[in-house]
Amino acid sequence: MLTDLILSFFITTMNVVLISLITLGVIGAVAAIILFVVAKKFHVFEDPRIDEVEAALPAANCGGCGFPGCRGFADACVKSDELGDLFCPVGGNDTMAKVAAILGKTAVAQAPKVAVVRCDGTCEHRPRYNEYDGVKHCFIAHNLYSGETNCSWGCLGFGDCELSCEFDAIKVNPVTMIPEVDDDKCTACGACVRACPKLLIELRKKGPKGRRIYVGCRNEDKGHITKKACDVGCIGCAKCFKVCPHEAITVGNNLAFINDEACKLCRKCVEVCPTNAIKEINFPPRKVKEEEAVAAE
Amino acid sequence: MKTFRIGGIHPAENKFAAGKKIITAALPGQVVIPLAHYIGTPADPVVKRGDIVKVGQIIGQASGFISANVHSSVSGKVVKLDVQLDASGYKRPAVFIEVDGDEWLETIDRNPEIKRECTLSKQEIIEKIKAAGIVGLGGATFPAHVKLMPPPGKKAEVLIINAVECESYLTCDHQLMMEHGEEILIGVTILMKALEVNRAIIGVENNKKDAIQLLKKLAADYKGIEVEALKVRYPQGGEKQLIDALIRRQVPSGRIPVEVGAVVQNVATTYAIYEAVQKNKPMVERVMTITGKDAPNPGNYRVRLGTYLSNVVEEAGGVPEGTGKIVGGGPMMGRSLMNLNIPMAKGSSGVVFIRDAEAIRKPVQNCIRCTKCVTVCPMGLEPYLLMAQSERNMWTEMEANRTMDCLECGSCSYTCPSNRPLLDYIRFGKSTVGGIIRSRTAK
Amino acid sequence: MEKLIISPAPHIHSGDSVSKNMYGVVIAMVPALLASLYFFGLGALIVTLTAVAASVLFEFLIQKYILKGPVTILDGSAAVTGLLLAFNLPSNLPLWMIIVGALVAIGVAKMSFGGLGNNPFNPALVGRVFLLISFPVEMTTWPVVDPLATTYLDAETGATVLGILKEGSASLPAVSDMIVGNIPGSLGEVSAIALLVGLGYMLIRKIITWHIPVSILLTVAVFTGILYLADPATYASPLVHLFSGGLMLGAIFMATDYVTSPMTFRGMWIYGVGIGLLTVIIRTWGAYPEGVSFAILIMNGFTPIINFYVKPKRFGEKPKKA
Ligand code: SF4
Ligand code: SF4
């Protein structure tokens, strides 16, 4: 009696289990077939090399190459005949060499670049005359007016560049209110160049040992106006232009510009600049100055 | 009482200078006349250093369609053509003139007598308005004659005169109506003639009862001019809102008023048009309000263009103690000024001193989704959403949510209990989306 | 001031603030609170104080020690949640249950989503529904009205109007008693008239707009009216539905919660009609005698979808040609 009951119970349970198993199995099989057919039918041929190239890229998806994401860039590399202008700034020459090897094309080596901020209007150098009370966003402030200082060209200090940087390489110094670039982290992807409404950031040759010389100012006002607004502004006096033996400097619109291709890092211009607007980065301390200091003592 | 049908707010009116007689400001020692106004291409200068000019003499020739002639507002010697910082702190070309006496061009009729008949043809009227360099005096400074020439195929049916002065604090239009009602009505008839319409409506907000009464009485003598009292509501002075309020037609997104048959002109512009057409007087001066809660002498001043604001403010008793912000224009849509060394331009409707305590914005909190910004938006937008999308750079979505319709009235930021900078972000989005649209259409 | 301040327009502000709105809601709840103090006496006082204190305290503790961010208990939103929670509880609920309810409301429904402005569901309702599911017996034994009673846990209990409707066990009280609040029920929901006074206050102060309450009440009235006309013997009259249970409280204070209701007038109508329909459906055919809380929570869930699809009436949407 009891065994009967247990047996019948067992059989019913088995039945239920079996039925569900079979149903599920059938559903699964049908779905698999449909998926298979669809996949076959709608299969798009993709060059397998795209995957390979993508794997060689840094996967930062920063858009520094000008394409939406690394895959877009890989696609472009595969499709184009030459690698010529295609360059991944994050991976640099090594990566491009790898890509070139995969595709059997030749990569054009490019000098590594780094972002430089062409303004040094710190709170100390450039007094503030009014207080901005809108959203702390450079673009919004820039659309409204020229800024807290009397220089309408300089940095606003609200950090749109910092916001745009995916590599944590550019940061607004809270004391000076001017962004600073971390050479090691900067990949020269150019996001900050596009983000700055004052067009202050430029990608320049990193230079040997990271040494570089540039004019830290974008002010195109007449000299006396610039001078009033900021201690370290370029006043367009052209002294640097005259002293430069390599013809690397041009002066126009009351502003000097140093061509990083022509500049040989001789530092002559830095010495003559009356406002210290020319910046030299990563150079060892000057001998001359030391001597002067000794003489002064 | 009529008003527009979507959204709107009612800020404290604070019209301290209401009923104050227009005072003619003293002639300054030097004027700096900007060649560009907020909208449009700068005029080409037609004088040079050392030239002697008279009041009303042309010094800048309009260049391009959206540009207006500029005239000397004083008599004296041109000292230089240079750049001058405008209210936004950027440099604009300007003519610097040293004042010497007050000699007007002989063609200008300075007789205060009212001249009623106008026998000029439509074309002659438009030419005169154009020559006189008249722009919309409500703030946007759009050249007045452009609006009188509807694009081909469009025909104006009704002329609407914007006399609502919906911004709080400002009273210059109100006072102008009180003192020059008759001239304004003649200006309206001239405009009607230029547009070939036989109906005009002057919309006045109901906080100016005396002006409504006066205009109604005067308008009885003119055919086709109606004076309509409107419920006090901001931004009734917006073109689209005013048309909706008065004739119940809504200008569709991205269209201009004349497509629903309406042309809007501001009252002060109408008065300037009267002077230009009947008295040959170009745009050389305008009435502006100097006011504020602590202003020693709130009042309405008739000021020559190019006068430094500091001169006028000095005459009105100076900047009061404890002023945290100085606004050029009305407090809802005006610009905060960095200093008063700014020459008065055609669009300067006033200077408002805001107290320290009101000048600083309060801390921003989370959006509590109270719907107040949506409720007050006169364009039927969702400011809370647009701001969120602007913060996240979602430009396509912003465009789909019609951010380009925003008229930047500021009702949303004004209302938000969480003090969210809605309009700041929406403007940001607008300028980015506008750029995207432009580059798309350019393709 | 030394330096002039520069900011984008507008340069003036209405002076409205989050706390003004929140305390406005609190003031609007005062009439209903007084009514409940009168009808349920000491119990109502204890429950209300506990719920408010616990809510504010939990918000403080979470903001200070868990999120380590700014403490915003003074903006009044926690107090509103506490009050609303109390309004939804019977006045003889044990203290610890109230505290659990407040913890769920503030900790789970509000703070875990990012605090005020980010919670998808009305916190007070989540607290209440949690208690209802966890402690169904305690949450559904309501004390009978006993003006200015001094009893708390040991109050005499009775059935609510909706309970009677569902079970058909006794005869219904008079509608006038329901309007005044002379019926058993959760402490804040009984007095329709006091709640309506609160609604009037909120409308005058422009804290809320009329769309949500009116659409809910109208839907309930119409829907139950149709049912009643079809079969008066089975279905209660619209008046009974309108003035009984948590409908008034829900329509006026719970459904109108800023954060969880739609952003446009059209959306509010959809939301209100949805709540009205769901309420009546649950009340007449569902397992629970009362459905307002569930209806509101369900429509809270739909709010993001409504906001996505329902846009405000744009200016110039339908140009009128004269
Ligand atoms: S500023 Fe724009 S979004 Fe804000 S209320 Fe005005 S029209 Fe609407
Ligand atoms: S008014 Fe402010 S708090 Fe209210 S919904 Fe708009 S943005 Fe949010």
Tab-separated table of N, CA, C and O in Angstrom, chain B residues 129-199:
chain	number	residue	atom	x	y	z
B	129	ILE	N	14.283	105.179	-41.723
B	129	ILE	CA	14.543	104.440	-40.483
B	129	ILE	C	15.921	103.773	-40.560
B	129	ILE	O	16.695	103.780	-39.608
B	130	LYS	N	16.208	103.264	-41.738
B	130	LYS	CA	17.482	102.591	-41.940
B	130	LYS	C	18.628	103.605	-41.798
B	130	LYS	O	19.619	103.355	-41.100
B	131	ALA	N	18.433	104.751	-42.433
B	131	ALA	CA	19.490	105.753	-42.400
B	131	ALA	C	19.736	106.238	-40.985
B	131	ALA	O	20.863	106.569	-40.608
B	132	ALA	N	18.678	106.290	-40.187
B	132	ALA	CA	18.819	106.819	-38.833
B	132	ALA	C	19.444	105.804	-37.879
B	132	ALA	O	19.657	106.103	-36.710
B	133	GLY	N	19.714	104.609	-38.364
B	133	GLY	CA	20.401	103.612	-37.531
B	133	GLY	C	19.583	103.127	-36.352
B	133	GLY	O	20.129	102.885	-35.272
B	134	ILE	N	18.283	102.994	-36.582
B	134	ILE	CA	17.441	102.607	-35.447
B	134	ILE	C	17.428	101.094	-35.280
B	134	ILE	O	17.257	100.350	-36.241
B	135	VAL	N	17.635	100.668	-34.035
B	135	VAL	CA	17.609	99.239	-33.732
B	135	VAL	C	16.566	99.012	-32.646
B	135	VAL	O	16.105	99.958	-32.019
B	136	GLY	N	16.196	97.761	-32.466
B	136	GLY	CA	15.232	97.428	-31.412
B	136	GLY	C	15.795	97.830	-30.058
B	136	GLY	O	16.887	97.411	-29.696
B	137	LEU	N	15.057	98.649	-29.328
B	137	LEU	CA	15.609	99.170	-28.081
B	137	LEU	C	15.237	98.313	-26.885
B	137	LEU	O	15.496	98.664	-25.748
B	138	GLY	N	14.594	97.192	-27.146
B	138	GLY	CA	14.196	96.326	-26.033
B	138	GLY	C	15.366	95.535	-25.485
B	138	GLY	O	15.270	94.934	-24.435
B	139	GLY	N	16.486	95.516	-26.163
B	139	GLY	CA	17.636	94.788	-25.640
B	139	GLY	C	18.325	93.958	-26.707
B	139	GLY	O	19.533	93.831	-26.716
B	140	ALA	N	17.572	93.398	-27.650
B	140	ALA	CA	18.198	92.535	-28.647
B	140	ALA	C	18.885	93.349	-29.743
B	140	ALA	O	19.706	92.817	-30.474
B	141	THR	N	18.558	94.622	-29.838
B	141	THR	CA	19.166	95.552	-30.799
B	141	THR	C	19.193	95.016	-32.219
B	141	THR	O	20.186	95.086	-32.913
B	142	PHE	N	18.098	94.477	-32.645
B	142	PHE	CA	17.963	94.004	-34.015
B	142	PHE	C	17.572	95.213	-34.867
B	142	PHE	O	16.669	95.957	-34.506
B	143	PRO	N	18.255	95.444	-36.004
B	143	PRO	CA	17.932	96.635	-36.794
B	143	PRO	C	16.438	96.722	-37.108
B	143	PRO	O	15.838	95.760	-37.579
B	144	ALA	N	15.851	97.897	-36.843
B	144	ALA	CA	14.396	98.027	-36.924
B	144	ALA	C	13.881	97.894	-38.349
B	144	ALA	O	12.802	97.365	-38.567
B	145	HIS	N	14.656	98.369	-39.320
B	145	HIS	CA	14.117	98.351	-40.675
B	145	HIS	C	14.011	96.939	-41.239
B	145	HIS	O	13.192	96.666	-42.095
B	146	VAL	N	14.853	96.006	-40.722
B	146	VAL	CA	14.819	94.645	-41.245
B	146	VAL	C	13.448	94.021	-41.002
B	146	VAL	O	12.889	93.336	-41.853
B	147	LYS	N	12.903	94.325	-39.814
B	147	LYS	CA	11.598	93.750	-39.497
B	147	LYS	C	10.487	94.344	-40.361
B	147	LYS	O	9.410	93.776	-40.460
B	148	LEU	N	10.746	95.518	-40.938
B	148	LEU	CA	9.699	96.145	-41.744
B	148	LEU	C	9.691	95.609	-43.164
B	148	LEU	O	8.874	95.996	-43.979
B	149	MET	N	10.661	94.752	-43.461
B	149	MET	CA	10.718	94.193	-44.803
B	149	MET	C	10.556	92.686	-44.706
B	149	MET	O	11.539	91.954	-44.723
B	150	PRO	N	9.310	92.221	-44.589
B	150	PRO	CA	9.096	90.776	-44.432
B	150	PRO	C	9.643	90.024	-45.636
B	150	PRO	O	9.680	90.570	-46.740
B	151	PRO	N	10.085	88.790	-45.405
B	151	PRO	CA	10.608	88.001	-46.529
B	151	PRO	C	9.516	87.814	-47.579
B	151	PRO	O	8.331	87.835	-47.251
B	152	PRO	N	9.914	87.623	-48.809
B	152	PRO	CA	8.927	87.516	-49.881
B	152	PRO	C	7.898	86.438	-49.594
B	152	PRO	O	8.230	85.375	-49.083
B	153	GLY	N	6.668	86.751	-49.923
B	153	GLY	CA	5.620	85.759	-49.708
B	153	GLY	C	4.949	85.880	-48.358
B	153	GLY	O	3.903	85.307	-48.118
B	154	LYS	N	5.585	86.627	-47.429
B	154	LYS	CA	4.984	86.782	-46.107
B	154	LYS	C	4.360	88.171	-46.018
B	154	LYS	O	4.922	89.141	-46.526
B	155	LYS	N	3.230	88.247	-45.367
B	155	LYS	CA	2.575	89.534	-45.280
B	155	LYS	C	2.171	89.777	-43.835
B	155	LYS	O	1.575	88.912	-43.194
B	156	ALA	N	2.526	90.946	-43.335
B	156	ALA	CA	2.109	91.288	-41.979
B	156	ALA	C	0.630	91.635	-41.988
B	156	ALA	O	0.125	92.232	-42.933
B	157	GLU	N	-0.080	91.220	-40.928
B	157	GLU	CA	-1.489	91.572	-40.815
B	157	GLU	C	-1.701	92.559	-39.696
B	157	GLU	O	-2.618	93.367	-39.717
B	158	VAL	N	-0.863	92.457	-38.683
B	158	VAL	CA	-1.074	93.321	-37.526
B	158	VAL	C	0.277	93.738	-36.965
B	158	VAL	O	1.247	92.980	-36.985
B	159	LEU	N	0.311	94.986	-36.518
B	159	LEU	CA	1.525	95.506	-35.896
B	159	LEU	C	1.330	95.447	-34.389
B	159	LEU	O	0.285	95.866	-33.872
B	160	ILE	N	2.312	94.910	-33.701
B	160	ILE	CA	2.197	94.822	-32.250
B	160	ILE	C	3.277	95.684	-31.628
B	160	ILE	O	4.442	95.606	-32.014
B	161	ILE	N	2.855	96.553	-30.727
B	161	ILE	CA	3.829	97.413	-30.069
B	161	ILE	C	4.074	96.864	-28.674
B	161	ILE	O	3.149	96.722	-27.862
B	162	ASN	N	5.328	96.560	-28.415
B	162	ASN	CA	5.706	95.960	-27.142
B	162	ASN	C	5.948	97.067	-26.122
B	162	ASN	O	6.980	97.711	-26.125
B	163	ALA	N	4.957	97.286	-25.268
B	163	ALA	CA	5.107	98.291	-24.220
B	163	ALA	C	4.895	97.636	-22.877
B	163	ALA	O	4.459	98.272	-21.931
B	164	VAL	N	5.236	96.344	-22.779
B	164	VAL	CA	4.930	95.647	-21.526
B	164	VAL	C	5.971	95.935	-20.451
B	164	VAL	O	5.643	95.971	-19.277
B	165	GLU	N	7.202	96.134	-20.845
B	165	GLU	CA	8.293	96.339	-19.887
B	165	GLU	C	8.167	95.354	-18.729
B	165	GLU	O	7.956	95.735	-17.579
B	166	CYS	N	8.296	94.056	-19.083
B	166	CYS	CA	8.011	93.031	-18.081
B	166	CYS	C	9.165	92.830	-17.114
B	166	CYS	O	9.000	92.223	-16.066
B	167	GLU	N	10.339	93.315	-17.428
B	167	GLU	CA	11.462	93.199	-16.503
B	167	GLU	C	11.161	94.008	-15.251
B	167	GLU	O	10.637	95.127	-15.334
B	168	SER	N	11.520	93.485	-14.098
B	168	SER	CA	11.329	94.279	-12.899
B	168	SER	C	12.366	95.415	-12.900
B	168	SER	O	13.305	95.397	-13.688
B	169	TYR	N	12.184	96.362	-12.054
B	169	TYR	CA	13.073	97.529	-11.883
B	169	TYR	C	12.958	98.571	-13.012
B	169	TYR	O	12.916	99.756	-12.753
B	170	LEU	N	12.958	98.129	-14.269
B	170	LEU	CA	13.041	99.106	-15.351
B	170	LEU	C	11.746	99.902	-15.501
B	170	LEU	O	10.653	99.369	-15.363
B	171	THR	N	11.900	101.196	-15.796
B	171	THR	CA	10.722	102.053	-15.932
B	171	THR	C	10.853	103.004	-17.104
B	171	THR	O	10.013	103.879	-17.280
B	172	CYS	N	11.922	102.870	-17.906
B	172	CYS	CA	12.150	103.902	-18.921
B	172	CYS	C	11.037	103.931	-19.973
B	172	CYS	O	10.598	105.013	-20.375
B	173	ASP	N	10.542	102.774	-20.370
B	173	ASP	CA	9.479	102.769	-21.382
B	173	ASP	C	8.194	103.359	-20.820
B	173	ASP	O	7.475	104.090	-21.501
B	174	HIS	N	7.916	103.031	-19.584
B	174	HIS	CA	6.720	103.552	-18.931
B	174	HIS	C	6.732	105.085	-18.941
B	174	HIS	O	5.779	105.749	-19.344
B	175	GLN	N	7.863	105.633	-18.538
B	175	GLN	CA	7.950	107.089	-18.446
B	175	GLN	C	7.894	107.729	-19.837
B	175	GLN	O	7.289	108.779	-20.026
B	176	LEU	N	8.498	107.027	-20.786
B	176	LEU	CA	8.463	107.539	-22.151
B	176	LEU	C	7.023	107.636	-22.641
B	176	LEU	O	6.620	108.626	-23.269
B	177	MET	N	6.219	106.633	-22.317
B	177	MET	CA	4.812	106.658	-22.730
B	177	MET	C	4.086	107.805	-22.057
B	177	MET	O	3.244	108.469	-22.666
B	178	MET	N	4.415	108.039	-20.791
B	178	MET	CA	3.726	109.113	-20.063
B	178	MET	C	4.072	110.474	-20.654
B	178	MET	O	3.234	111.361	-20.721
B	179	GLU	N	5.305	110.641	-21.098
B	179	GLU	CA	5.705	111.965	-21.560
B	179	GLU	C	5.569	112.145	-23.056
B	179	GLU	O	5.491	113.279	-23.537
B	180	HIS	N	5.599	111.038	-23.795
B	180	HIS	CA	5.565	111.184	-25.252
B	180	HIS	C	4.507	110.292	-25.884
B	180	HIS	O	4.729	109.724	-26.953
B	181	GLY	N	3.372	110.171	-25.233
B	181	GLY	CA	2.305	109.302	-25.741
B	181	GLY	C	1.904	109.653	-27.159
B	181	GLY	O	1.805	108.781	-28.031
B	182	GLU	N	1.697	110.920	-27.385
B	182	GLU	CA	1.247	111.375	-28.701
B	182	GLU	C	2.249	110.970	-29.790
B	182	GLU	O	1.888	110.412	-30.812
B	183	GLU	N	3.532	111.243	-29.515
B	183	GLU	CA	4.561	110.928	-30.505
B	183	GLU	C	4.595	109.432	-30.790
B	183	GLU	O	4.782	109.011	-31.936
B	184	ILE	N	4.421	108.651	-29.722
B	184	ILE	CA	4.464	107.199	-29.916
B	184	ILE	C	3.336	106.771	-30.846
B	184	ILE	O	3.537	105.977	-31.766
B	185	LEU	N	2.152	107.348	-30.628
B	185	LEU	CA	1.036	106.967	-31.496
B	185	LEU	C	1.295	107.367	-32.945
B	185	LEU	O	0.970	106.620	-33.868
B	186	ILE	N	1.897	108.535	-33.147
B	186	ILE	CA	2.238	108.917	-34.518
B	186	ILE	C	3.242	107.922	-35.087
B	186	ILE	O	3.128	107.479	-36.224
B	187	GLY	N	4.204	107.522	-34.241
B	187	GLY	CA	5.173	106.503	-34.667
B	187	GLY	C	4.457	105.230	-35.090
B	187	GLY	O	4.824	104.605	-36.092
B	188	VAL	N	3.430	104.866	-34.335
B	188	VAL	CA	2.684	103.651	-34.686
B	188	VAL	C	2.040	103.808	-36.058
B	188	VAL	O	2.110	102.909	-36.898
B	189	THR	N	1.439	104.984	-36.317
B	189	THR	CA	0.800	105.156	-37.635
B	189	THR	C	1.848	105.071	-38.744
B	189	THR	O	1.592	104.517	-39.797
B	190	ILE	N	3.018	105.612	-38.475
B	190	ILE	CA	4.077	105.543	-39.490
B	190	ILE	C	4.449	104.090	-39.769
B	190	ILE	O	4.562	103.664	-40.917
B	191	LEU	N	4.589	103.328	-38.683
B	191	LEU	CA	4.937	101.915	-38.853
B	191	LEU	C	3.839	101.166	-39.586
B	191	LEU	O	4.102	100.291	-40.418
B	192	MET	N	2.585	101.516	-39.267
B	192	MET	CA	1.468	100.843	-39.938
B	192	MET	C	1.532	101.103	-41.439
B	192	MET	O	1.281	100.233	-42.259
B	193	LYS	N	1.885	102.346	-41.748
B	193	LYS	CA	1.990	102.705	-43.153
B	193	LYS	C	3.123	101.903	-43.825
B	193	LYS	O	2.954	101.359	-44.914
B	194	ALA	N	4.237	101.813	-43.102
B	194	ALA	CA	5.379	101.116	-43.691
B	194	ALA	C	5.071	99.643	-43.915
B	194	ALA	O	5.580	99.025	-44.838
B	195	LEU	N	4.254	99.087	-43.025
B	195	LEU	CA	3.953	97.658	-43.134
B	195	LEU	C	2.692	97.404	-43.946
B	195	LEU	O	2.336	96.255	-44.193
B	196	GLU	N	1.991	98.479	-44.280
B	196	GLU	CA	0.700	98.369	-44.969
B	196	GLU	C	-0.278	97.506	-44.199
B	196	GLU	O	-0.886	96.581	-44.741
B	197	VAL	N	-0.401	97.772	-42.909
B	197	VAL	CA	-1.427	97.077	-42.133
B	197	VAL	C	-2.390	98.135	-41.614
B	197	VAL	O	-2.032	99.313	-41.513
B	198	ASN	N	-3.616	97.729	-41.308
B	198	ASN	CA	-4.508	98.725	-40.745
B	198	ASN	C	-4.938	98.412	-39.327
B	198	ASN	O	-5.937	98.900	-38.834
B	199	ARG	N	-4.157	97.553	-38.676
B	199	ARG	CA	-4.469	97.289	-37.289
B	199	ARG	C	-3.163	97.260	-36.492
B	199	ARG	O	-2.174	96.688	-36.933
